[in-house]
């Protein structure tokens, strides 16, 4: 096997903790790689005024594959106050480095799989038709468009004259907002392009094809948001007809889908959505399979740079515990997605199997799996530490 170089991006807080444990698991599974560390996060904002230094971008350009822990973001004023004195008052503005990475490398495809592990005490349970509790087995892969839509950043409060004038050319704007003073109007745009929409749909269909899912569901709101959601659904219809006749195409509205989440989550396979709805629906499904300790993600794009990360943040309140209590599984699962991406899928299978065995056995559980409040004493009360969880997984490998 060719030895890989992976850019390890620990970031802040528990990011480093879960990343270190994950690298131990990767190594134990036989994955041979050199890890180079990329600077990213709060420390570099405070010291350098840049949470995403140029040297980190260069590292990713060179090596292409990033394993990312988590970063801390803070509100504008707090961010400015924490800059070193030499950098204060220079008009620096904090911008999330993970959003920066997505934009820089045009990582427009975000994949968030949510799969039930048998025996996870956090699995969603509902009452079945016979009145008894039942545990539906969730196995969905959510494809979220990662760069456009409501997160595209094109927005104004009290919009400039030319924007306002352009809006006033739309009859619906005149009718609904024409009498509102301009200063009282805030606008956030939802822009979809054909190219990005085609790419996210293609990624979803390809995944369904590759892994044998019977249906792709477009989860938007085309009956109301006709132009953007409507375009996505129309393009999906054409794509299915032309290239994926054997895969069913379903169409759900985001609001109804959130309701069905608890009624029939086992019915869904691949789900594809724009940026905002993809974010919502993926958190919804993650809740059914154990929440933040289990939710993993991949971000990929045309540049070939791909970054794999748990969806949780830096959980600063747990960062300085002498013995770390957080669940490393979300990060370990994200690393498995990396292995799939670089065509080391067999190794990913091996690690996932080890994780499944540990969960099914139920002897080693982190505090979240035991439904405890996160405090240092959870270890005395029987919760596994982050390291113990990683050790248990390693022992199964
Ligand atoms: P968070 O995801 O860091 O933590 C929320 C809560 O979830 C924690 O207090 C903890 O109870 C639980 N949790 C998180 N990860 C866990 C794990 N691995 N195992 C067990 N429990 C876990 O979100 P929060 O507190 O809203 O944000 C903290 C910081 O993280 C903020 O600065 C925020 O901006 C940043 N953030 C960064 C993200 C990223 O790097 N992609 C994503 C989300 C938040
Ligand atoms: Mg989210």
XYZ file of C-alpha atoms and ligand atoms in Angstrom:
442
model
C 0.000 0.000 0.000
C 1.217 3.469 -0.912
C 1.901 5.596 2.134
C -0.386 8.608 2.265
C 0.063 12.043 3.721
C -2.943 13.269 5.636
C -3.339 16.838 6.816
C -4.407 16.625 10.449
C -6.395 19.725 11.415
C -7.084 19.427 15.151
C -8.551 22.931 15.586
C -9.803 23.828 19.052
C -11.175 22.296 22.216
C -12.104 18.645 21.945
C -11.079 18.703 18.268
C -7.544 17.691 19.133
C -8.644 15.055 21.609
C -10.934 13.194 19.218
C -8.494 13.556 16.338
C -5.583 12.073 18.311
C -7.687 9.095 19.360
C -8.882 8.615 15.802
C -5.351 8.528 14.452
C -4.574 5.828 17.006
C -7.507 3.805 15.702
C -6.448 4.321 12.070
C -2.949 3.158 12.859
C -4.197 0.120 14.760
C -6.340 -0.787 11.754
C -3.186 -0.881 9.664
C -3.620 2.406 7.829
C -0.157 3.663 7.073
C 0.111 7.415 6.700
C 2.186 10.424 7.527
C 0.211 13.060 9.347
C 1.217 16.679 8.907
C -0.466 19.117 11.232
C -2.291 22.107 9.781
C -2.847 25.176 11.948
C -6.463 26.231 12.141
C -8.758 27.796 14.688
C -9.035 30.234 17.511
C -5.390 30.266 18.589
C -4.355 31.464 15.124
C -7.038 34.096 15.028
C -5.791 35.485 18.353
C -2.080 35.321 17.511
C -2.094 36.025 13.777
C -5.492 37.521 12.999
C -6.180 34.587 10.673
C -7.955 31.462 11.885
C -7.122 29.814 8.553
C -3.480 30.692 7.779
C -2.238 30.569 4.184
C 0.238 27.784 5.094
C -2.679 25.518 6.016
C -4.348 26.154 2.666
C -1.045 25.282 0.972
C -0.773 22.038 2.934
C -4.222 20.984 1.786
C -3.466 22.015 -1.779
C -0.458 19.751 -1.681
C -1.836 16.702 0.118
C -5.575 17.004 -0.708
C -6.967 15.065 2.259
C -7.814 16.718 5.577
C -8.987 15.174 8.829
C -10.546 17.948 10.833
C -11.496 18.024 14.520
C -13.531 21.116 15.382
C -13.075 24.830 15.808
C -14.375 27.467 18.174
C -16.201 30.483 16.824
C -17.227 33.456 18.928
C -19.319 36.596 18.304
C -17.639 39.558 16.614
C -16.958 41.688 19.703
C -15.533 38.811 21.695
C -13.376 37.830 18.736
C -11.896 41.309 18.532
C -11.211 41.494 22.259
C -9.206 38.270 22.180
C -6.790 39.422 19.479
C -3.276 40.124 20.771
C -2.804 43.869 21.411
C -0.630 44.350 18.303
C -3.496 43.187 16.088
C -6.293 45.141 17.738
C -7.906 48.090 15.950
C -6.627 46.947 12.552
C -10.081 46.213 11.223
C -9.575 42.431 11.207
C -12.868 40.555 10.953
C -13.257 36.974 12.243
C -14.598 34.516 9.696
C -15.179 30.832 10.413
C -12.192 28.912 9.032
C -14.288 25.871 8.172
C -16.607 27.982 6.052
C -13.454 29.572 4.606
C -12.067 26.137 3.715
C -15.327 25.124 2.029
C -15.318 28.263 -0.050
C -11.629 28.270 -0.905
C -11.589 24.700 -2.162
C -15.154 24.873 -3.495
C -16.124 21.803 -1.479
C -19.697 21.939 -2.678
C -20.696 18.404 -1.735
C -21.341 17.541 1.890
C -22.220 13.958 2.753
C -23.644 13.063 6.145
C -24.543 9.402 6.596
C -26.705 8.392 9.556
C -26.776 4.694 10.286
C -28.120 2.920 13.356
C -25.686 0.877 15.408
C -27.465 -2.024 17.065
C -27.363 -1.739 20.822
C -26.734 1.988 20.957
C -28.858 3.107 23.910
C -29.376 6.446 22.152
C -31.214 4.888 19.204
C -34.632 6.302 18.463
C -37.517 4.203 19.752
C -41.193 4.581 18.799
C -44.397 2.799 19.699
C -45.349 0.243 17.063
C -48.833 -0.570 15.806
C -49.192 -3.292 18.462
C -48.387 -0.754 21.168
C -44.940 -2.190 21.840
C -41.768 -0.178 21.489
C -39.816 -0.729 18.306
C -36.458 0.502 17.120
C -36.442 1.383 13.416
C -33.160 0.804 11.662
C -32.006 4.034 10.075
C -29.652 3.949 7.113
C -29.659 7.236 5.245
C -27.016 9.225 3.438
C -27.762 12.930 3.253
C -26.219 14.967 0.462
C -26.220 18.641 1.360
C -25.251 21.313 -1.167
C -22.487 23.018 0.732
C -21.721 26.364 -0.875
C -24.886 28.066 -2.145
C -28.432 28.772 -1.088
C -29.130 30.543 2.173
C -25.479 30.142 3.254
C -24.189 31.880 0.136
C -23.611 35.061 2.118
C -25.466 37.384 -0.290
C -27.544 39.403 2.136
C -28.329 42.930 3.240
C -30.092 44.852 5.944
C -31.338 48.175 4.570
C -30.212 47.094 1.104
C -28.376 49.484 -1.200
C -30.511 51.590 -3.555
C -29.789 49.524 -6.673
C -30.690 46.279 -4.904
C -33.893 47.803 -3.571
C -34.770 49.147 -7.003
C -34.202 45.736 -8.542
C -36.440 44.116 -5.909
C -39.131 46.678 -6.673
C -39.285 45.364 -10.238
C -40.788 42.127 -8.845
C -44.582 42.323 -8.541
C -44.597 40.111 -5.424
C -42.091 42.386 -3.725
C -44.206 45.438 -4.514
C -47.321 43.690 -3.250
C -45.877 42.260 -0.022
C -43.131 44.713 0.933
C -43.578 47.784 -1.289
C -44.951 49.928 1.521
C -42.268 48.968 4.062
C -39.488 51.557 4.560
C -36.248 50.351 2.981
C -34.390 50.714 6.309
C -36.704 48.137 7.840
C -35.974 45.457 5.281
C -33.459 42.614 5.596
C -32.833 40.286 2.697
C -31.006 36.946 2.656
C -30.875 35.435 -0.805
C -31.230 31.784 -1.729
C -29.251 31.365 -4.919
C -29.005 27.954 -6.642
C -26.926 27.448 -9.789
C -27.523 24.751 -12.351
C -23.956 23.535 -12.125
C -23.880 23.066 -8.356
C -27.371 21.579 -8.358
C -26.368 19.101 -11.057
C -23.263 18.166 -9.050
C -25.063 17.481 -5.784
C -27.807 15.498 -7.532
C -25.246 13.496 -9.487
C -23.324 12.729 -6.295
C -26.527 11.510 -4.634
C -27.566 9.273 -7.531
C -24.066 7.882 -7.933
C -23.956 7.001 -4.239
C -27.356 5.296 -4.436
C -26.135 3.363 -7.445
C -22.820 2.389 -5.865
C -24.229 1.269 -2.518
C -27.503 -0.191 -3.766
C -30.042 2.217 -2.276
C -33.390 1.901 -4.010
C -34.445 5.567 -3.840
C -33.131 9.102 -3.903
C -35.324 11.650 -2.133
C -35.158 15.328 -3.020
C -36.075 17.066 0.242
C -36.926 20.675 -0.541
C -40.146 22.668 -0.938
C -40.761 22.964 -4.682
C -44.462 23.749 -4.332
C -43.661 27.036 -2.562
C -40.022 27.873 -3.355
C -40.604 27.340 -7.033
C -37.468 28.680 -8.617
C -34.722 27.093 -6.517
C -36.355 24.002 -5.019
C -38.350 23.678 -8.213
C -35.216 23.699 -10.335
C -33.582 21.053 -8.180
C -36.530 18.707 -8.429
C -36.939 19.215 -12.165
C -33.277 18.491 -12.747
C -33.537 15.392 -10.567
C -36.439 14.110 -12.674
C -34.401 14.548 -15.846
C -31.317 12.933 -14.345
C -33.243 9.927 -13.091
C -34.888 9.438 -16.469
C -31.690 9.805 -18.458
C -29.137 8.027 -16.291
C -30.676 6.177 -13.320
C -33.897 4.530 -14.502
C -33.610 1.816 -11.833
C -33.408 4.196 -8.894
C -36.692 5.610 -7.610
C -36.968 9.365 -7.223
C -39.015 10.612 -4.282
C -39.936 14.183 -3.538
C -40.634 15.333 0.034
C -41.112 18.765 1.551
C -38.678 19.633 4.312
C -41.430 20.348 6.830
C -43.270 17.089 6.168
C -39.972 15.225 6.144
C -39.229 16.460 9.668
C -42.563 15.020 10.765
C -41.951 11.712 8.985
C -38.561 11.571 10.645
C -40.098 9.897 13.662
C -42.830 8.023 11.793
C -40.899 6.092 9.161
C -37.203 6.994 9.116
C -36.339 3.460 7.973
C -38.021 4.082 4.617
C -35.461 6.596 3.379
C -32.144 5.943 1.688
C -30.266 8.705 -0.069
C -31.600 12.202 0.582
C -30.469 15.282 -1.309
C -31.168 18.911 -0.431
C -29.911 22.460 -0.666
C -27.673 23.964 1.963
C -30.132 25.007 4.675
C -32.575 22.134 4.363
C -29.689 19.696 4.107
C -28.318 21.060 7.371
C -31.691 20.715 9.073
C -32.522 17.257 7.825
C -29.078 15.877 8.636
C -29.297 17.076 12.245
C -32.765 15.558 12.408
C -31.581 12.142 11.295
C -28.445 12.372 13.446
C -30.737 12.710 16.447
C -32.204 9.289 15.678
C -28.871 7.501 15.737
C -27.260 8.998 18.817
C -26.663 12.669 18.109
C -23.415 14.579 18.133
C -21.251 11.755 19.403
C -22.107 9.774 16.257
C -22.654 12.290 13.450
C -19.905 12.295 10.831
C -19.418 14.148 7.559
C -17.366 14.548 4.418
C -16.896 17.648 2.305
C -15.698 17.194 -1.230
C -15.375 19.164 -4.431
C -13.931 19.421 -7.914
C -10.514 20.528 -6.704
C -9.938 17.053 -5.275
C -9.449 18.472 -1.790
C -11.687 16.721 0.694
C -12.107 17.304 4.416
C -13.628 14.819 6.838
C -15.026 15.977 10.161
C -17.494 15.186 12.914
C -20.436 17.574 12.838
C -20.012 18.497 16.489
C -18.109 21.595 17.566
C -15.224 22.123 19.947
C -17.320 21.653 23.130
C -15.040 24.060 25.056
C -16.505 23.144 28.435
C -15.034 19.633 28.114
C -11.762 20.613 26.510
C -9.708 20.952 29.683
C -10.876 17.895 31.576
C -7.910 15.950 32.947
C -9.518 12.800 31.608
C -11.494 13.514 28.482
C -15.086 12.270 28.482
C -16.282 13.009 24.946
C -17.281 10.358 22.462
C -14.693 9.867 19.701
C -16.994 7.800 17.465
C -18.186 10.731 15.301
C -14.558 11.537 14.476
C -13.672 7.866 13.941
C -16.645 7.502 11.588
C -15.497 10.596 9.711
C -12.093 8.964 9.284
C -13.860 5.892 7.856
C -15.469 8.177 5.282
C -11.970 9.362 4.433
C -10.870 5.764 3.937
C -13.825 5.167 1.603
C -12.882 8.287 -0.346
C -9.261 7.276 -0.845
C -10.314 3.763 -1.785
C -9.256 2.063 1.386
C -12.821 0.947 1.927
C -11.835 -2.432 3.344
C -10.116 -0.738 6.213
C -13.206 1.378 6.815
C -15.315 -1.781 6.956
C -12.942 -3.214 9.528
C -13.105 -0.147 11.765
C -16.884 0.168 11.487
C -17.199 -3.485 12.434
C -15.043 -2.912 15.511
C -17.150 0.104 16.502
C -20.319 -1.935 15.993
C -18.994 -4.718 18.215
C -18.095 -2.342 21.032
C -21.508 -0.695 20.878
C -23.389 -3.984 20.684
C -21.449 -5.424 23.611
C -22.415 -2.410 25.704
C -19.551 -2.692 28.190
C -17.772 0.475 27.157
C -19.960 3.544 26.841
C -19.138 7.227 26.951
C -21.220 9.547 29.124
C -23.525 10.593 26.285
C -24.413 6.950 25.638
C -25.295 6.573 29.313
C -27.462 9.691 29.177
C -25.432 11.363 31.891
C -24.872 15.084 32.232
C -21.325 15.823 31.098
C -19.201 16.301 34.219
C -15.742 15.141 35.299
C -17.245 12.585 37.712
C -18.926 10.583 34.951
C -15.864 8.372 34.809
C -16.278 7.368 38.476
C -19.919 6.679 37.707
C -18.996 4.147 35.071
C -18.694 6.111 31.829
C -15.759 5.338 29.563
C -13.279 8.072 28.803
C -12.487 9.097 25.248
C -9.307 7.038 25.405
C -11.048 3.992 26.856
C -13.569 4.069 24.031
C -10.784 4.258 21.454
C -8.942 1.426 23.266
C -12.058 -0.742 23.194
C -12.396 -0.209 19.454
C -8.717 -0.930 18.922
C -8.986 -4.150 20.926
C -11.615 -5.383 18.451
C -9.478 -4.654 15.411
P -20.702 21.555 20.333
O -21.035 20.588 19.245
O -19.283 21.903 20.506
O -21.233 20.999 21.701
C -22.573 20.932 22.104
C -22.744 19.869 23.165
O -22.825 18.606 22.538
C -21.570 19.745 24.116
O -21.661 20.606 25.187
C -21.686 18.310 24.521
O -22.680 18.198 25.501
C -22.146 17.642 23.288
N -21.055 17.078 22.482
C -20.392 17.632 21.428
N -19.498 16.794 20.934
C -19.572 15.671 21.671
C -18.889 14.430 21.662
N -17.943 14.149 20.747
N -19.200 13.518 22.594
C -20.146 13.763 23.496
N -20.819 14.900 23.575
C -20.561 15.856 22.665
O -21.575 22.868 20.040
P -21.597 24.273 20.814
O -21.427 24.077 22.273
O -22.798 24.939 20.303
O -20.357 25.064 20.239
C -19.067 25.084 20.837
C -18.122 25.746 19.880
O -17.974 24.939 18.722
C -18.616 27.110 19.383
O -17.531 27.996 19.352
C -19.118 26.814 17.984
O -19.015 27.935 17.152
C -18.196 25.708 17.545
N -18.725 24.817 16.509
C -17.834 24.350 15.580
C -18.215 23.450 14.617
C -17.178 22.932 13.699
O -16.014 23.000 13.990
N -17.558 22.377 12.564
C -19.610 22.978 14.533
C -20.449 23.450 15.605
C -20.014 24.352 16.541
Mg -25.613 21.979 11.687
